[in-house]
Amino acid sequence: MTMTIGLVCPNESPEKRGVKPFLRWAGSKRKQLSRLAPYWSGEHKRYVEPFAGSACLFFDLAPPSAVLGDSNEELIQLYRVVRDSPERLHRRLCRIKRDVATYLRWRNQNPTTLDPETRALRFLYLNRNCFNGIYRTNLQGGFNVPMGKRVGEYFSKEDLLRCSRLLQTAELVAGDFSATLDLVKVGDFVYLDPPYAVLSRRIFKEYGSKLFGTEDMPRFEESLHAIVGRGADFLVSYADCKEARALARKWCSVRLPVKRHVAGFAGDRKTAYEWVISNRQRSTTA
Ligand SMILES: C[S@@+](CC[C@H](N)C(=O)[O-])C[C@H]1O[C@@H](n2cnc3c(N)ncnc32)[C@H](O)[C@@H]1O
């Protein structure tokens, strides 16, 4: 069941449900929220996101309980610190100067030598001040993104407190998506937004070394059947490619136009297409 819809979304809700994510993230679905949110319904008991990144759909939906997972361990550790000590984290973040010399000093620190809170602070500071919110490491695993020129204001303390409150009921999993999917149970809503991998060529290369790739596609597909077999629903976002089209033919799917600017330069923005694939039609009650 396949259809293509235009750029304008008639279901944009004027009410603000959740909170903006506190991270900038390559591949974030912030601009597609109004198209994704209707798949969540009041019948779902729990939200599960195994490729969480900035988790913008989670923060937008504000579900009553959740499981968030990502293979990026520092990202998950940051979520733990936001959950447990948001005020102190915000205070410490605001005290750090936002200039190139300070940025490089923090970037050059070896994160493994820092205590967990300072390590999370470093991750957050670099994310908010680096070029385009990109997470990219060298072969040794060292973060190597330069400082951005237009980095924008930080979120407010109140916004971080709201994120923290939502994280109180979230189970946080650092690891491969299969570890998060092992926790899926009846009534869950599982949103899967893996990095795009096309014919062994990754469109997004920014998330680190233990990345989802084309070789993971067969077990990814199997896991969709396993989710449905457990009595849960799934929603997948995936770039338009041969693999996605094959997947889309088997489930309910919609092909959407999206503006992509991974390289970070306004001139490089292009309209690409992305599939939204689910075992169900989107809810009309959300
Ligand atoms: C496209 S991003 C998700 C973006 C997210 N939906 C958002 O709105 O910010 C993909 C995420 O998958 C994570 N990732 C890559 N390979 C993974 C794997 N094998 N298992 C779990 N997470 C993985 C990356 O660290 C990255 O955060």
PDB file of N, CA and C in Angstrom, residues 1 3-13 17 32-44 189 233-236 251-256 276-286:
ATOM      1  N   MET A   1       0.856  -1.180   0.000  1.00  0.00           N
ATOM      2  CA  MET A   1       0.000   0.000   0.000  1.00  0.00           C
ATOM      3  C   MET A   1       0.903   1.245   0.000  1.00  0.00           C
ATOM      4  N   MET A   3       1.765   5.379  -1.227  1.00  0.00           N
ATOM      5  CA  MET A   3       1.311   6.644  -1.814  1.00  0.00           C
ATOM      6  C   MET A   3       2.370   7.712  -1.584  1.00  0.00           C
ATOM      7  N   THR A   4       2.364   8.732  -2.436  1.00  0.00           N
ATOM      8  CA  THR A   4       3.312   9.839  -2.277  1.00  0.00           C
ATOM      9  C   THR A   4       2.528  11.077  -1.919  1.00  0.00           C
ATOM     10  N   ILE A   5       2.959  11.801  -0.884  1.00  0.00           N
ATOM     11  CA  ILE A   5       2.230  13.024  -0.538  1.00  0.00           C
ATOM     12  C   ILE A   5       3.145  14.224  -0.633  1.00  0.00           C
ATOM     13  N   GLY A   6       2.546  15.421  -0.691  1.00  0.00           N
ATOM     14  CA  GLY A   6       3.315  16.640  -0.940  1.00  0.00           C
ATOM     15  C   GLY A   6       3.987  17.205   0.291  1.00  0.00           C
ATOM     16  N   LEU A   7       4.607  18.371   0.152  1.00  0.00           N
ATOM     17  CA  LEU A   7       5.394  18.964   1.230  1.00  0.00           C
ATOM     18  C   LEU A   7       4.542  19.545   2.356  1.00  0.00           C
ATOM     19  N   VAL A   8       3.334  20.004   2.021  1.00  0.00           N
ATOM     20  CA  VAL A   8       2.516  20.661   3.039  1.00  0.00           C
ATOM     21  C   VAL A   8       1.812  19.616   3.882  1.00  0.00           C
ATOM     22  N   CYS A   9       1.864  19.773   5.187  1.00  0.00           N
ATOM     23  CA  CYS A   9       1.198  18.807   6.043  1.00  0.00           C
ATOM     24  C   CYS A   9      -0.039  19.435   6.669  1.00  0.00           C
ATOM     25  N   PRO A  10      -1.217  18.960   6.330  1.00  0.00           N
ATOM     26  CA  PRO A  10      -2.436  19.562   6.855  1.00  0.00           C
ATOM     27  C   PRO A  10      -2.653  19.241   8.326  1.00  0.00           C
ATOM     28  N   ASN A  11      -1.904  18.275   8.886  1.00  0.00           N
ATOM     29  CA  ASN A  11      -2.164  17.862  10.268  1.00  0.00           C
ATOM     30  C   ASN A  11      -1.288  18.559  11.292  1.00  0.00           C
ATOM     31  N   GLU A  12      -0.597  19.609  10.877  1.00  0.00           N
ATOM     32  CA  GLU A  12       0.276  20.328  11.807  1.00  0.00           C
ATOM     33  C   GLU A  12      -0.572  20.825  12.979  1.00  0.00           C
ATOM     34  N   SER A  13      -0.225  20.434  14.180  1.00  0.00           N
ATOM     35  CA  SER A  13      -1.024  20.846  15.332  1.00  0.00           C
ATOM     36  C   SER A  13      -0.496  22.149  15.906  1.00  0.00           C
ATOM     37  N   ARG A  17       3.031  19.884  22.174  1.00  0.00           N
ATOM     38  CA  ARG A  17       2.887  18.711  23.042  1.00  0.00           C
ATOM     39  C   ARG A  17       4.075  18.568  23.972  1.00  0.00           C
ATOM     40  N   GLN A  32      10.211  16.502  10.255  1.00  0.00           N
ATOM     41  CA  GLN A  32       9.182  15.530   9.833  1.00  0.00           C
ATOM     42  C   GLN A  32       8.236  15.158  10.971  1.00  0.00           C
ATOM     43  N   LEU A  33       8.344  15.843  12.110  1.00  0.00           N
ATOM     44  CA  LEU A  33       7.570  15.415  13.278  1.00  0.00           C
ATOM     45  C   LEU A  33       6.069  15.332  13.011  1.00  0.00           C
ATOM     46  N   SER A  34       5.550  16.320  12.272  1.00  0.00           N
ATOM     47  CA  SER A  34       4.095  16.331  12.072  1.00  0.00           C
ATOM     48  C   SER A  34       3.645  15.157  11.205  1.00  0.00           C
ATOM     49  N   ARG A  35       4.584  14.575  10.434  1.00  0.00           N
ATOM     50  CA  ARG A  35       4.212  13.409   9.633  1.00  0.00           C
ATOM     51  C   ARG A  35       4.390  12.109  10.404  1.00  0.00           C
ATOM     52  N   LEU A  36       5.277  12.129  11.388  1.00  0.00           N
ATOM     53  CA  LEU A  36       5.565  10.890  12.139  1.00  0.00           C
ATOM     54  C   LEU A  36       4.639  10.730  13.345  1.00  0.00           C
ATOM     55  N   ALA A  37       4.361  11.844  14.012  1.00  0.00           N
ATOM     56  CA  ALA A  37       3.607  11.783  15.273  1.00  0.00           C
ATOM     57  C   ALA A  37       2.250  11.080  15.135  1.00  0.00           C
ATOM     58  N   PRO A  38       1.514  11.241  14.014  1.00  0.00           N
ATOM     59  CA  PRO A  38       0.200  10.589  13.939  1.00  0.00           C
ATOM     60  C   PRO A  38       0.236   9.061  13.990  1.00  0.00           C
ATOM     61  N   TYR A  39       1.407   8.457  13.846  1.00  0.00           N
ATOM     62  CA  TYR A  39       1.467   6.990  13.941  1.00  0.00           C
ATOM     63  C   TYR A  39       1.390   6.522  15.399  1.00  0.00           C
ATOM     64  N   TRP A  40       1.720   7.400  16.318  1.00  0.00           N
ATOM     65  CA  TRP A  40       1.595   7.079  17.752  1.00  0.00           C
ATOM     66  C   TRP A  40       0.135   7.267  18.130  1.00  0.00           C
ATOM     67  N   SER A  41      -0.433   6.289  18.840  1.00  0.00           N
ATOM     68  CA  SER A  41      -1.834   6.472  19.230  1.00  0.00           C
ATOM     69  C   SER A  41      -1.965   6.303  20.736  1.00  0.00           C
ATOM     70  N   GLY A  42      -3.093   6.744  21.262  1.00  0.00           N
ATOM     71  CA  GLY A  42      -3.358   6.630  22.698  1.00  0.00           C
ATOM     72  C   GLY A  42      -3.345   5.186  23.176  1.00  0.00           C
ATOM     73  N   GLU A  43      -3.478   4.243  22.231  1.00  0.00           N
ATOM     74  CA  GLU A  43      -3.479   2.821  22.624  1.00  0.00           C
ATOM     75  C   GLU A  43      -2.082   2.312  22.940  1.00  0.00           C
ATOM     76  N   HIS A  44      -1.062   3.003  22.432  1.00  0.00           N
ATOM     77  CA  HIS A  44       0.301   2.514  22.690  1.00  0.00           C
ATOM     78  C   HIS A  44       0.680   2.754  24.140  1.00  0.00           C
ATOM     79  N   PHE A 189       5.253   0.946  20.859  1.00  0.00           N
ATOM     80  CA  PHE A 189       5.385   1.622  19.566  1.00  0.00           C
ATOM     81  C   PHE A 189       6.884   1.793  19.346  1.00  0.00           C
ATOM     82  N   ASP A 233       3.828  -2.281  17.487  1.00  0.00           N
ATOM     83  CA  ASP A 233       3.794  -1.634  16.166  1.00  0.00           C
ATOM     84  C   ASP A 233       5.148  -1.008  15.877  1.00  0.00           C
ATOM     85  N   PHE A 234       5.491  -0.883  14.592  1.00  0.00           N
ATOM     86  CA  PHE A 234       6.739  -0.207  14.253  1.00  0.00           C
ATOM     87  C   PHE A 234       6.517   0.900  13.229  1.00  0.00           C
ATOM     88  N   LEU A 235       7.440   1.826  13.217  1.00  0.00           N
ATOM     89  CA  LEU A 235       7.488   2.908  12.235  1.00  0.00           C
ATOM     90  C   LEU A 235       8.963   3.072  11.863  1.00  0.00           C
ATOM     91  N   VAL A 236       9.255   3.035  10.556  1.00  0.00           N
ATOM     92  CA  VAL A 236      10.634   3.159  10.079  1.00  0.00           C
ATOM     93  C   VAL A 236      10.758   4.415   9.227  1.00  0.00           C
ATOM     94  N   TRP A 251       4.926  -3.395   3.382  1.00  0.00           N
ATOM     95  CA  TRP A 251       4.205  -2.833   4.525  1.00  0.00           C
ATOM     96  C   TRP A 251       3.430  -1.599   4.079  1.00  0.00           C
ATOM     97  N   CYS A 252       2.751  -0.939   5.007  1.00  0.00           N
ATOM     98  CA  CYS A 252       2.093   0.337   4.693  1.00  0.00           C
ATOM     99  C   CYS A 252       3.194   1.385   4.565  1.00  0.00           C
ATOM    100  N   SER A 253       3.206   2.156   3.489  1.00  0.00           N
ATOM    101  CA  SER A 253       4.341   3.054   3.301  1.00  0.00           C
ATOM    102  C   SER A 253       3.952   4.329   2.567  1.00  0.00           C
ATOM    103  N   VAL A 254       4.698   5.373   2.854  1.00  0.00           N
ATOM    104  CA  VAL A 254       4.487   6.673   2.223  1.00  0.00           C
ATOM    105  C   VAL A 254       5.862   7.218   1.843  1.00  0.00           C
ATOM    106  N   ARG A 255       5.976   7.797   0.650  1.00  0.00           N
ATOM    107  CA  ARG A 255       7.247   8.385   0.217  1.00  0.00           C
ATOM    108  C   ARG A 255       7.120   9.900   0.343  1.00  0.00           C
ATOM    109  N   LEU A 256       8.041  10.493   1.084  1.00  0.00           N
ATOM    110  CA  LEU A 256       7.923  11.917   1.401  1.00  0.00           C
ATOM    111  C   LEU A 256       9.137  12.711   0.891  1.00  0.00           C
ATOM    112  N   VAL A 276       8.490   6.399   4.839  1.00  0.00           N
ATOM    113  CA  VAL A 276       7.956   6.160   6.175  1.00  0.00           C
ATOM    114  C   VAL A 276       7.186   4.848   6.056  1.00  0.00           C
ATOM    115  N   ILE A 277       7.638   3.843   6.774  1.00  0.00           N
ATOM    116  CA  ILE A 277       7.114   2.481   6.596  1.00  0.00           C
ATOM    117  C   ILE A 277       6.595   1.973   7.941  1.00  0.00           C
ATOM    118  N   SER A 278       5.410   1.403   7.922  1.00  0.00           N
ATOM    119  CA  SER A 278       4.829   0.946   9.189  1.00  0.00           C
ATOM    120  C   SER A 278       4.022  -0.327   8.969  1.00  0.00           C
ATOM    121  N   ASN A 279       3.756  -1.053  10.034  1.00  0.00           N
ATOM    122  CA  ASN A 279       2.869  -2.209   9.936  1.00  0.00           C
ATOM    123  C   ASN A 279       1.409  -1.770   9.985  1.00  0.00           C
ATOM    124  N   ARG A 280       1.179  -0.487  10.241  1.00  0.00           N
ATOM    125  CA  ARG A 280      -0.184   0.036  10.352  1.00  0.00           C
ATOM    126  C   ARG A 280      -0.309   1.335   9.573  1.00  0.00           C
ATOM    127  N   GLN A 281      -1.534   1.684   9.201  1.00  0.00           N
ATOM    128  CA  GLN A 281      -1.780   3.029   8.684  1.00  0.00           C
ATOM    129  C   GLN A 281      -1.647   3.985   9.854  1.00  0.00           C
ATOM    130  N   ARG A 282      -1.343   5.264   9.584  1.00  0.00           N
ATOM    131  CA  ARG A 282      -1.186   6.176  10.699  1.00  0.00           C
ATOM    132  C   ARG A 282      -2.520   6.402  11.408  1.00  0.00           C
ATOM    133  N   SER A 283      -2.426   6.693  12.699  1.00  0.00           N
ATOM    134  CA  SER A 283      -3.623   6.859  13.508  1.00  0.00           C
ATOM    135  C   SER A 283      -4.315   8.158  13.154  1.00  0.00           C
ATOM    136  N   THR A 284      -5.637   8.146  13.181  1.00  0.00           N
ATOM    137  CA  THR A 284      -6.366   9.388  12.931  1.00  0.00           C
ATOM    138  C   THR A 284      -6.764  10.037  14.245  1.00  0.00           C
ATOM    139  N   THR A 285      -6.470   9.358  15.373  1.00  0.00           N
ATOM    140  CA  THR A 285      -6.891   9.891  16.672  1.00  0.00           C
ATOM    141  C   THR A 285      -5.780  10.650  17.377  1.00  0.00           C
ATOM    142  N   ALA A 286      -4.534  10.591  16.849  1.00  0.00           N
ATOM    143  CA  ALA A 286      -3.408  11.217  17.558  1.00  0.00           C
ATOM    144  C   ALA A 286      -3.512  12.719  17.542  1.00  0.00           C
TER     145      ALA A 286
END
